[in-house]
Structures are given as C-alpha cells and as structure tokens.
JSON list of C-alpha atoms in Angstrom, two decimals:
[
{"chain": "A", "resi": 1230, "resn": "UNK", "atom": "CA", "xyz": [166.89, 152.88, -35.39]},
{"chain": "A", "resi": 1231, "resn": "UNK", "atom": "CA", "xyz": [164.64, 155.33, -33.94]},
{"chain": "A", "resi": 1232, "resn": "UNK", "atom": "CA", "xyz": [165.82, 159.09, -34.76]},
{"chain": "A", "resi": 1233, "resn": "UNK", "atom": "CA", "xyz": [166.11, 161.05, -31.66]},
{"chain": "A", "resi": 1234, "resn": "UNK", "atom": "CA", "xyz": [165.43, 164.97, -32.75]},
{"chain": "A", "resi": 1235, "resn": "UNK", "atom": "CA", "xyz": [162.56, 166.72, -33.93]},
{"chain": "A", "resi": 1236, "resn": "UNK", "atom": "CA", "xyz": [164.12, 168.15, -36.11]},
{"chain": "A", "resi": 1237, "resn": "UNK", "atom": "CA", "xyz": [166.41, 166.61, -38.34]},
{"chain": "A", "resi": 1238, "resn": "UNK", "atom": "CA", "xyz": [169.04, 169.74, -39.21]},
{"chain": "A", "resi": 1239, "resn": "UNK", "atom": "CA", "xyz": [170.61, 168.40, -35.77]},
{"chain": "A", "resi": 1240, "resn": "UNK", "atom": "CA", "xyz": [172.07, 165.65, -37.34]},
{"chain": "A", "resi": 1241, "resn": "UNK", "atom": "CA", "xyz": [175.44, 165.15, -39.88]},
{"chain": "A", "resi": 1242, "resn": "UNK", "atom": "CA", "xyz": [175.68, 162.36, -41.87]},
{"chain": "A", "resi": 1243, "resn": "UNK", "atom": "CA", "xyz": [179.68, 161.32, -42.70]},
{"chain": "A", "resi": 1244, "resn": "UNK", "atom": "CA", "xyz": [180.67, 160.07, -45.91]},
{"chain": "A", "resi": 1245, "resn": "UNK", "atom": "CA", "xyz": [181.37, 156.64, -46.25]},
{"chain": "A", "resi": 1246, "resn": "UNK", "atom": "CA", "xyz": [184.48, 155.15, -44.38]},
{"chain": "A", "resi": 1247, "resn": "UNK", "atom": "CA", "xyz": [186.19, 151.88, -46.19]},
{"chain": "A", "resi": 1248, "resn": "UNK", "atom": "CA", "xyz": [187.30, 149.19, -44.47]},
{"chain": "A", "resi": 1249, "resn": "UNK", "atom": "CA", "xyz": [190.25, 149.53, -41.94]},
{"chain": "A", "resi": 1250, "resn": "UNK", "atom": "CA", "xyz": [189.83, 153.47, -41.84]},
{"chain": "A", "resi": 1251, "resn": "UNK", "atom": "CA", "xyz": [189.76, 155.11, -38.75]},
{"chain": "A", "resi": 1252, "resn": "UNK", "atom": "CA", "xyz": [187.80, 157.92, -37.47]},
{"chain": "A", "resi": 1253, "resn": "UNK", "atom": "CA", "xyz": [188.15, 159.55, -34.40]},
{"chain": "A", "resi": 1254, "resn": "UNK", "atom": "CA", "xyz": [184.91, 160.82, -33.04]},
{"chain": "A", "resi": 1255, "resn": "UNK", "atom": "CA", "xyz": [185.22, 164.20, -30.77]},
{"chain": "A", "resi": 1256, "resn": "UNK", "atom": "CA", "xyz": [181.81, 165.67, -29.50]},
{"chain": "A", "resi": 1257, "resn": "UNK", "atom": "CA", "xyz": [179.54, 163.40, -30.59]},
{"chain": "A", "resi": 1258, "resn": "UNK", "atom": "CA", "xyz": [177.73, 159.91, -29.76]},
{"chain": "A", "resi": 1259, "resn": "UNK", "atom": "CA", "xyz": [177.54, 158.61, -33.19]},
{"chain": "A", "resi": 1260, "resn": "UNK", "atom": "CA", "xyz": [174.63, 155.85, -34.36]},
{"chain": "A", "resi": 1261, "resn": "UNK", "atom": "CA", "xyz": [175.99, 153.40, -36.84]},
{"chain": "A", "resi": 1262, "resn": "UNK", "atom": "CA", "xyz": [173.43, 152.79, -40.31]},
{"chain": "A", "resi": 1263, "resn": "UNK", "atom": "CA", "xyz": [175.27, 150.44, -41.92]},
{"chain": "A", "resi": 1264, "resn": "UNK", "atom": "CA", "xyz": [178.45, 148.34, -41.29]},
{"chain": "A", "resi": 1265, "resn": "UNK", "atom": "CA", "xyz": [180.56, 146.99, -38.97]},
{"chain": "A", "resi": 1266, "resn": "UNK", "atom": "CA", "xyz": [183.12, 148.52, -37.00]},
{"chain": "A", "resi": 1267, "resn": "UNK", "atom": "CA", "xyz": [185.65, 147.80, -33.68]},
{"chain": "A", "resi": 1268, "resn": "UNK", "atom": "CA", "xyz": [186.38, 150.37, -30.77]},
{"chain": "A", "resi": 1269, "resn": "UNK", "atom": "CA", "xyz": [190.17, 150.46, -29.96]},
{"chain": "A", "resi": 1270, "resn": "UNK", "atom": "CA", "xyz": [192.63, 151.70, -28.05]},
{"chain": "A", "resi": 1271, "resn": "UNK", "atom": "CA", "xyz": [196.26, 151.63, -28.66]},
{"chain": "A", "resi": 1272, "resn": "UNK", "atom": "CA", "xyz": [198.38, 150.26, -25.75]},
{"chain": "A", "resi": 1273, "resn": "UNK", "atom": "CA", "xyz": [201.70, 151.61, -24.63]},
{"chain": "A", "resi": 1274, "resn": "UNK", "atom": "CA", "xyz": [203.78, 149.04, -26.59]},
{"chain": "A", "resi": 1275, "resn": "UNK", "atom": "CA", "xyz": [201.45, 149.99, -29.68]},
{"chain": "A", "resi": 1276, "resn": "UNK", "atom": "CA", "xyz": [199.00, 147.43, -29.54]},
{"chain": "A", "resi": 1277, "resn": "UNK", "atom": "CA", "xyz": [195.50, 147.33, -30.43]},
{"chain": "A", "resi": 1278, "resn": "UNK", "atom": "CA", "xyz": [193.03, 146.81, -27.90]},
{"chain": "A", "resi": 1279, "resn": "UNK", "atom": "CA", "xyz": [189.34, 146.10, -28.79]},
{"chain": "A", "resi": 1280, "resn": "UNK", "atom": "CA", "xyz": [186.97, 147.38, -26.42]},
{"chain": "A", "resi": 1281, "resn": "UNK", "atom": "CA", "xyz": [183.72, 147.31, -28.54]},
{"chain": "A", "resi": 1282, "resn": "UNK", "atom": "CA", "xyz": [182.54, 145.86, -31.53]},
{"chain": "A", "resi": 1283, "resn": "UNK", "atom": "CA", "xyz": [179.46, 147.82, -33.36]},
{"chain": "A", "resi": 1284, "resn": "UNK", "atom": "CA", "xyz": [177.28, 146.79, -35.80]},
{"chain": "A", "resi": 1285, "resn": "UNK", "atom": "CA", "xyz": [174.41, 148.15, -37.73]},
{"chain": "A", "resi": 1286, "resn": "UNK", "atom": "CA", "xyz": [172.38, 150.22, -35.60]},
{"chain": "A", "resi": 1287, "resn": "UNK", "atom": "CA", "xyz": [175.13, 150.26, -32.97]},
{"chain": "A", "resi": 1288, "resn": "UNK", "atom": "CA", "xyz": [176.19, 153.68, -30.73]},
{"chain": "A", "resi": 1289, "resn": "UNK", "atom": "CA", "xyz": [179.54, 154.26, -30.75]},
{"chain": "A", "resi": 1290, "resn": "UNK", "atom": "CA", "xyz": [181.52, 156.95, -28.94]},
{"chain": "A", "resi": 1291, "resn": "UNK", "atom": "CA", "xyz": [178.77, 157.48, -26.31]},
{"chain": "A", "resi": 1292, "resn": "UNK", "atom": "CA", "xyz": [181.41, 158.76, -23.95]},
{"chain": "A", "resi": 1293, "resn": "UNK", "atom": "CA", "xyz": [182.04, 161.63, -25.28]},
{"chain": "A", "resi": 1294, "resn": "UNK", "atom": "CA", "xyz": [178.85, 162.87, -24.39]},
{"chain": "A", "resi": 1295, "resn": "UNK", "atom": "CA", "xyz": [180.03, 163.34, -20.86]},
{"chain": "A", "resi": 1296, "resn": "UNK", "atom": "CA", "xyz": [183.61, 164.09, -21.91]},
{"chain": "A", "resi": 1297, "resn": "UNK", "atom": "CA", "xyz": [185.63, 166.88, -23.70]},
{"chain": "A", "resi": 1298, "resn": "UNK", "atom": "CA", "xyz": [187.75, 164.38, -25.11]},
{"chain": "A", "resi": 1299, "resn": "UNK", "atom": "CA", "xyz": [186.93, 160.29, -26.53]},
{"chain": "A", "resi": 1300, "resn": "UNK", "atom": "CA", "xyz": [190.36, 158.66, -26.14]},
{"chain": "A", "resi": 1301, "resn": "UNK", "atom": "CA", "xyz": [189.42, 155.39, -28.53]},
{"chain": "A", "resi": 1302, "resn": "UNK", "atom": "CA", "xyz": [189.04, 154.94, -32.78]},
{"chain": "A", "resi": 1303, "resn": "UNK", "atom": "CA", "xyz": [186.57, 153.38, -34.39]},
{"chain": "A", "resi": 1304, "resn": "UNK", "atom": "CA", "xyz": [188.43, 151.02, -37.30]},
{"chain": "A", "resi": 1305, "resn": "UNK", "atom": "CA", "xyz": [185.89, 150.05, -40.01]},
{"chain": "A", "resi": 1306, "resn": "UNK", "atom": "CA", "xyz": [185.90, 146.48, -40.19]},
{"chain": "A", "resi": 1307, "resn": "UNK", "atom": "CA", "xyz": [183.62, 146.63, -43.53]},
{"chain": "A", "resi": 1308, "resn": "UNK", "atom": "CA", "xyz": [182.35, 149.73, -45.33]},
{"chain": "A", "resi": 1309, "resn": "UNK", "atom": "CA", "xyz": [180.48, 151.92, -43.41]},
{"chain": "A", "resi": 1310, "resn": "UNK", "atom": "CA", "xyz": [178.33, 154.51, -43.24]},
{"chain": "A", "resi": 1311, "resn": "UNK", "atom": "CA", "xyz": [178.03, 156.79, -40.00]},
{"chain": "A", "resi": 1312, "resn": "UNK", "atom": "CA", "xyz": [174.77, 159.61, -38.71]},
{"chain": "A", "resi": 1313, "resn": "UNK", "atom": "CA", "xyz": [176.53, 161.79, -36.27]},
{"chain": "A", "resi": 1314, "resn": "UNK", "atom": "CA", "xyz": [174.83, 163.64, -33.36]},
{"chain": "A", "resi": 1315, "resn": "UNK", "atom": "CA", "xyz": [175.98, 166.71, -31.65]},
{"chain": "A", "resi": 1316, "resn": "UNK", "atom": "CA", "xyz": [176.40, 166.61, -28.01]},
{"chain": "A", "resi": 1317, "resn": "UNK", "atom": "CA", "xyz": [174.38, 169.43, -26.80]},
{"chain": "A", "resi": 1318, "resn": "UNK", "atom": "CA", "xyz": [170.64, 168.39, -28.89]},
{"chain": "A", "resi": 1319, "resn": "UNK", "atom": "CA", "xyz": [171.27, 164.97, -28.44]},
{"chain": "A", "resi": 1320, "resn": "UNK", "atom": "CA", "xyz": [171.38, 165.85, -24.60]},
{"chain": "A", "resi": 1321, "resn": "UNK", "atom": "CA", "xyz": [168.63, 167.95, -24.65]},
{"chain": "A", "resi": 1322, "resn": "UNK", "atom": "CA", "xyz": [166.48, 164.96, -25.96]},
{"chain": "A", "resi": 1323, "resn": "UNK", "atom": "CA", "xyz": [167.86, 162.88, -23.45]},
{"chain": "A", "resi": 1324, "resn": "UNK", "atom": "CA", "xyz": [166.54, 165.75, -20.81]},
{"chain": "A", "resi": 1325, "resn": "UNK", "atom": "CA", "xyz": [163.12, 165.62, -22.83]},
{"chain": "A", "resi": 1326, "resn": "UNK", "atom": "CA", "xyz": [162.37, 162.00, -23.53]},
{"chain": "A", "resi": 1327, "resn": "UNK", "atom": "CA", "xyz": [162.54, 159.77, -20.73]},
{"chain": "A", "resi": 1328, "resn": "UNK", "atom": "CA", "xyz": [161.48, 156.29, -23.25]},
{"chain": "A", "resi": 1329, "resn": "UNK", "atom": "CA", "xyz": [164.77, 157.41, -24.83]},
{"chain": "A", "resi": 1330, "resn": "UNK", "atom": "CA", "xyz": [166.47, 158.36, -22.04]},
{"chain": "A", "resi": 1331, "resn": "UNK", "atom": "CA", "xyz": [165.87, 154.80, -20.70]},
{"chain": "A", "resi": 1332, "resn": "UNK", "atom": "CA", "xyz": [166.34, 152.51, -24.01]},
{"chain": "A", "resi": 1333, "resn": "UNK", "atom": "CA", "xyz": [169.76, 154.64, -23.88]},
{"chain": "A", "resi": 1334, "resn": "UNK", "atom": "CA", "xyz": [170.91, 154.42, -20.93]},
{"chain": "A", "resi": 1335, "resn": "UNK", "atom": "CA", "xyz": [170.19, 150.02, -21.27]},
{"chain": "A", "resi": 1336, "resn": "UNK", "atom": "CA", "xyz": [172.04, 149.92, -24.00]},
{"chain": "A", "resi": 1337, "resn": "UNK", "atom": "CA", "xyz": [174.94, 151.60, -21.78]},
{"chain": "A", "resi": 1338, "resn": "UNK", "atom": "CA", "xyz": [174.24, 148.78, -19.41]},
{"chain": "A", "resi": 1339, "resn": "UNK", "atom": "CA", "xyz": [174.67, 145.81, -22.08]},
{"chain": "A", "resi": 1340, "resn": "UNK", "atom": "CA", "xyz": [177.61, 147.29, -23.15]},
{"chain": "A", "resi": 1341, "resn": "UNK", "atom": "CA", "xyz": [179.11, 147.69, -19.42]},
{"chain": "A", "resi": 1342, "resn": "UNK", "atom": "CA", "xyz": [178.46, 143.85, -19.60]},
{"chain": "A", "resi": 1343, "resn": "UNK", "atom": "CA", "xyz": [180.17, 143.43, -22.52]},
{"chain": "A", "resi": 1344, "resn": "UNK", "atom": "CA", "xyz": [182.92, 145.16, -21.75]},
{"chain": "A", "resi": 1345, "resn": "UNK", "atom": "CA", "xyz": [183.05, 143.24, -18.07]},
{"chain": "A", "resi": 1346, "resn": "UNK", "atom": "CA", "xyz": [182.79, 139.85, -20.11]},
{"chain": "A", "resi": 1347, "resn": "UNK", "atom": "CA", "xyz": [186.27, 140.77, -22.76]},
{"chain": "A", "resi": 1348, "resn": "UNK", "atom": "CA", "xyz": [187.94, 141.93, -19.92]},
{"chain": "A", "resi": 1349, "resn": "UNK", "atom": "CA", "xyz": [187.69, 138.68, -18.20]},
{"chain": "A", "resi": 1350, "resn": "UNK", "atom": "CA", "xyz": [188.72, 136.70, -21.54]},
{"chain": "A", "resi": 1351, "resn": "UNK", "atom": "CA", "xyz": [191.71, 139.06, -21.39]},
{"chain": "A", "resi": 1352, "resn": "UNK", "atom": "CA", "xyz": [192.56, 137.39, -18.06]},
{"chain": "A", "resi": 1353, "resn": "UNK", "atom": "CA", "xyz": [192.59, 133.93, -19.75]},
{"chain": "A", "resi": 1354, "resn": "UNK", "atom": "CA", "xyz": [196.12, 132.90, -20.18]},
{"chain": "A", "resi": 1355, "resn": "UNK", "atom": "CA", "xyz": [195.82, 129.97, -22.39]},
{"chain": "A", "resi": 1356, "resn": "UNK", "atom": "CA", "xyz": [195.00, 130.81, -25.92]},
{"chain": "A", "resi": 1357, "resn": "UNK", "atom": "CA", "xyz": [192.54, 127.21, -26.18]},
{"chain": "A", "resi": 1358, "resn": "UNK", "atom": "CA", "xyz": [190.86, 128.69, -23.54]},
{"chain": "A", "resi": 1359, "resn": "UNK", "atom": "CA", "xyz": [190.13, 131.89, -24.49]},
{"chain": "A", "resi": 1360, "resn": "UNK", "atom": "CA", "xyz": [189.63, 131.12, -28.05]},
{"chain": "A", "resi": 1361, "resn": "UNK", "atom": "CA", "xyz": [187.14, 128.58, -26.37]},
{"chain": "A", "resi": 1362, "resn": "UNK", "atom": "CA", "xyz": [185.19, 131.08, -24.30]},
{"chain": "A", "resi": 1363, "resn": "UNK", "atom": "CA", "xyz": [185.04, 133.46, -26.84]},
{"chain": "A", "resi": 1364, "resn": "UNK", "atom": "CA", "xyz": [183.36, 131.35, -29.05]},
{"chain": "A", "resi": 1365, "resn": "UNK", "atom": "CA", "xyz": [180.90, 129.91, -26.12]},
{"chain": "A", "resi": 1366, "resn": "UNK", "atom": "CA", "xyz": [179.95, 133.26, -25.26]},
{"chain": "A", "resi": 1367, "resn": "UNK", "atom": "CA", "xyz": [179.30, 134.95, -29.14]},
{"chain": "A", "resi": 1368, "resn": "UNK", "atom": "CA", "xyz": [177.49, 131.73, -30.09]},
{"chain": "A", "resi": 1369, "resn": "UNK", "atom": "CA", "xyz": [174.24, 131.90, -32.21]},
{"chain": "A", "resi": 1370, "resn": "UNK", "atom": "CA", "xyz": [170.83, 130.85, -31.40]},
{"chain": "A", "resi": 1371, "resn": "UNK", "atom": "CA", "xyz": [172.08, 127.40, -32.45]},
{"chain": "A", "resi": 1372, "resn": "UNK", "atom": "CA", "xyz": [174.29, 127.34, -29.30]},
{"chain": "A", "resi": 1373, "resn": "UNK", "atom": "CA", "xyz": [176.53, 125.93, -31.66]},
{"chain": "A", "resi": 1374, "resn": "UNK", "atom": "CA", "xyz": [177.49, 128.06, -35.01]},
{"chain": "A", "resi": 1375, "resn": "UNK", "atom": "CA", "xyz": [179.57, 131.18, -34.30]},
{"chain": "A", "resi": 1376, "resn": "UNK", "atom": "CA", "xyz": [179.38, 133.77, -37.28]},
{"chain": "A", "resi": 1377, "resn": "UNK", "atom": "CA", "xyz": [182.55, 135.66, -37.50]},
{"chain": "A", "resi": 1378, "resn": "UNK", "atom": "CA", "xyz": [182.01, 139.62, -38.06]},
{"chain": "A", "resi": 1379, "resn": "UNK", "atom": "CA", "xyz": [185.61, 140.09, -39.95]},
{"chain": "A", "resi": 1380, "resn": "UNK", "atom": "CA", "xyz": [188.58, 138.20, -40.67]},
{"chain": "A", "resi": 1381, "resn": "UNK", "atom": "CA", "xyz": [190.48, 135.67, -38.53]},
{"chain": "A", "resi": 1382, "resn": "UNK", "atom": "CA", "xyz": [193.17, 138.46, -38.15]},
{"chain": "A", "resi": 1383, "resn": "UNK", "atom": "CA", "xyz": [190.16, 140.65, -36.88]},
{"chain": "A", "resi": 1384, "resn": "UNK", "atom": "CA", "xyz": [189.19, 138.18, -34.14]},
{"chain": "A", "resi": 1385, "resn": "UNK", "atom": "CA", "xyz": [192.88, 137.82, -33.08]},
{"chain": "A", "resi": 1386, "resn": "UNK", "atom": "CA", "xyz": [193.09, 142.00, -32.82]},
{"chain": "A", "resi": 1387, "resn": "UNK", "atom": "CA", "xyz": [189.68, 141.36, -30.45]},
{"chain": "A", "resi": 1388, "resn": "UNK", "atom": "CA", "xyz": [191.20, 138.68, -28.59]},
{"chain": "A", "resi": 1389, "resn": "UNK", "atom": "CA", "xyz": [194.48, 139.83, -27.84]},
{"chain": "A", "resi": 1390, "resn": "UNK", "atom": "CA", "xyz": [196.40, 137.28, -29.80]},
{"chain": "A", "resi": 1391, "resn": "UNK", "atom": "CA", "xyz": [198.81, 137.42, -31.85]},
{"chain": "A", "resi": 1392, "resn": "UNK", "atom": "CA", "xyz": [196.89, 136.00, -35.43]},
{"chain": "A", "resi": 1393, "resn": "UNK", "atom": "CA", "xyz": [199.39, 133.19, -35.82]},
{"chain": "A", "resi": 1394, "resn": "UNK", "atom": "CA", "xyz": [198.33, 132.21, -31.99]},
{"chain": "A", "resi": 1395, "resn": "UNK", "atom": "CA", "xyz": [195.06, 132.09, -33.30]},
{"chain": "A", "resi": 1396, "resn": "UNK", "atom": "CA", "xyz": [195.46, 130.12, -36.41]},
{"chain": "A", "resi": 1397, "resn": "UNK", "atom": "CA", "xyz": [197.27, 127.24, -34.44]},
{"chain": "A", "resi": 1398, "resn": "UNK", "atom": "CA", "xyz": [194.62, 127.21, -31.35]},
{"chain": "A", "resi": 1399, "resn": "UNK", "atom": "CA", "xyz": [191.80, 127.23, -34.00]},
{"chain": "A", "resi": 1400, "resn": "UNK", "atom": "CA", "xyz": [193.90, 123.98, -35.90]},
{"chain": "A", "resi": 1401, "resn": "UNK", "atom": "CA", "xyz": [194.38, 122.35, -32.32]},
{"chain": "A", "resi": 1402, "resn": "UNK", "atom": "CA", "xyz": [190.63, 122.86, -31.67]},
{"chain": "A", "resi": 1403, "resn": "UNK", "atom": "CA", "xyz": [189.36, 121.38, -35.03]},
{"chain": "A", "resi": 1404, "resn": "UNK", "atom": "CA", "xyz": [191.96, 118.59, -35.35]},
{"chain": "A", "resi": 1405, "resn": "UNK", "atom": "CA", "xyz": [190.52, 117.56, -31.65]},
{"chain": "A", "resi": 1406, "resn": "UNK", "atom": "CA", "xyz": [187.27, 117.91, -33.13]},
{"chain": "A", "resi": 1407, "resn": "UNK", "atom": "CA", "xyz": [186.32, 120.47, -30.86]},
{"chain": "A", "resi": 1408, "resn": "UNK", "atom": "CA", "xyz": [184.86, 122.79, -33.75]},
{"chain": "A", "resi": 1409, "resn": "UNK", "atom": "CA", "xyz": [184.65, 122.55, -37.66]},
{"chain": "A", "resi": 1410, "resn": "UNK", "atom": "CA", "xyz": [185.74, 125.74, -39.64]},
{"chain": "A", "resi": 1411, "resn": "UNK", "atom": "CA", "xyz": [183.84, 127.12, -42.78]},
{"chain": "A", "resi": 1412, "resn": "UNK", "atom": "CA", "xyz": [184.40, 130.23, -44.83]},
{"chain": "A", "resi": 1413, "resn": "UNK", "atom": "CA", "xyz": [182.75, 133.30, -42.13]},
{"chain": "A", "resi": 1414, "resn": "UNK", "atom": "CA", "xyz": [181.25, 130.40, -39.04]},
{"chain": "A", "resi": 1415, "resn": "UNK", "atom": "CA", "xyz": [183.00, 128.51, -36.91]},
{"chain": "A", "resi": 1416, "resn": "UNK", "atom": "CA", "xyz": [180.58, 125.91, -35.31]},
{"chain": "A", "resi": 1417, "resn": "UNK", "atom": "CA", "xyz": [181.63, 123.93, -32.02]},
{"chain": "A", "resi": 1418, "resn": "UNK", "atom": "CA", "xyz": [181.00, 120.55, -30.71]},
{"chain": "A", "resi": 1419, "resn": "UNK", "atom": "CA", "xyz": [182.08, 118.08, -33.56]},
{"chain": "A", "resi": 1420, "resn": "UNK", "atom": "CA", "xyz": [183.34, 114.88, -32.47]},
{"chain": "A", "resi": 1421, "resn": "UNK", "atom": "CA", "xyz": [186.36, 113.57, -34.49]},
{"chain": "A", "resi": 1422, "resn": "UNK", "atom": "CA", "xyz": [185.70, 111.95, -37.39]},
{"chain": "A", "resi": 1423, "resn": "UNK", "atom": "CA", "xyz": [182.50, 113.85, -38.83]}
]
C-alpha cells in the first residue's frame, strides 16, 4: 500500500472496528490495512444493499472526495483496522503525482466494473442463477474454488437474498452436484456422486 503524503502528520489512523460495526466515513477516502469490510446502503424498505466489498489494502469512501456528503456505511465484516486521509492533502497529491493520480483513478475504473457486474446479478430473478453467476464470476485462479470473504448470511446481504433463499439454492446446487460446500470455499463443477 503505497503512502501517498510526504509527510505523514496528514494522516489519522482509527482504532480498531469489530466485526459488524459500522462507520460512516465523512471527508475522507479511507485506505483499508487490515480486514475486510462491505459498502452498503440501506433501501427504503430498510434493506441492506451491498455496493462494495473491501479488503486489505482496499479504498473505501472515495466519493467523498468529490462530495460534501458519502451517503453509504462501511460494516466490518471481520476486525479491522482503518488509515484515514483528509480530503484536501490527499487532493493535493493527486494534483502533484500523476503515477498516483493514475493507479487511483484505475482502481476507480475496476470498481465502476464491479459495481456494473452486481448490478446486473441484481437483475437476475432466479436465485440458482444468480447464486450461479456470482460464484462464476468471484471464482479463484482454479476457475473452480470460490473462497467466501464472510458468512453465508454475508453473501446473502451481497446478493440480495434473503439467507434462507440462499441456504436452499446452495442445497439445490450441491444435491445436483453442481458445487461441493466446505467450511469458507465453495468449489463448482462436481458431478453427482463424488
């Protein structure tokens, strides 16, 4: 994680946040050290809505950069432990380093693809079928083993399910031998019978 000041009295570094604590991040784009962490919103009926995931390394609340006010939470999936930088230096260095400038502005970009890519799994009606995409798409180097970041009731929040939707489309899919569980991976393409 390359440090973007000179000099380092520009930055604040948060306590730790436990899991499922929310912090709401107002001025700042914030670069994650340690941890994992989900971007939400809360819809009108209540409901979360995942719009990012972060992990280690991760920028989160990059918006508010360009905004007086960041309208999302960021709800620790594990511990975690946050560097915050202020707006206006972190600006500035944007202004003075155009390598950083850049590697910022394609990380924007992968996330804008990200973000393209969950919206259309949100369009997916059928839970097999987004359950199935979802795991396609987040697949390791394998092709095959998917490693989950949280909980099954996480990956329901991310997927816009309700968990008990997710716990019988994940049964349907192993029984048809479509995937095999284990404790934190799902893998996929098991015929039945192995």
């Amino acid at each position: 994680d390359r440090f973007p000041f000179r000099n380092r009295s520009h930055w604040l570094q948060l306590a730790r946040r436990r899991r499922h604590a929310r912090a709401v991040v107002q001025g700042s784009a914030t670069s994650r050290l340690d941890g994992r962490a989900r971007i939400c919103r809360l819809d009108a009926d209540g409901r979360e809505i995942v719009l990012h995931r972060a992990g280690p390394g991760d920028w989160i609340a990059e918006a508010s950069l360009f905004s007086e006010t960041y309208h999302c939470d960021a709800v620790a999936v594990t511990d975690v432990r946050t560097r915050f930088y202020p707006k206006a230096p972190f600006r500035a260095e944007l202004r003075r380093d155009p390598v950083l400038a850049e590697a910022f502005v394609a990380r924007l970009a992968h996330e804008v693809m990200a973000l393209r890519t969950r919206i259309e799994q949100r369009r997916i009606r059928s839970a097999d079928e987004r359950v199935s995409s979802y795991l396609a798409l987040n697949a390791g180097p394998d092709g095959r083993t998917v490693t989950l970041d949280g909980t099954i009731k996480d990956l329901a929040v991310e997927l816009g399910l309700s968990h008990e939707a997710l716990y019988r489309t994940l049964a349907r899919l192993e029984a048809a031998g479509r995937i095999r569980r284990a404790k934190a991976t799902i893998v996929l393409g098991f015929p039945v019978g192995i």
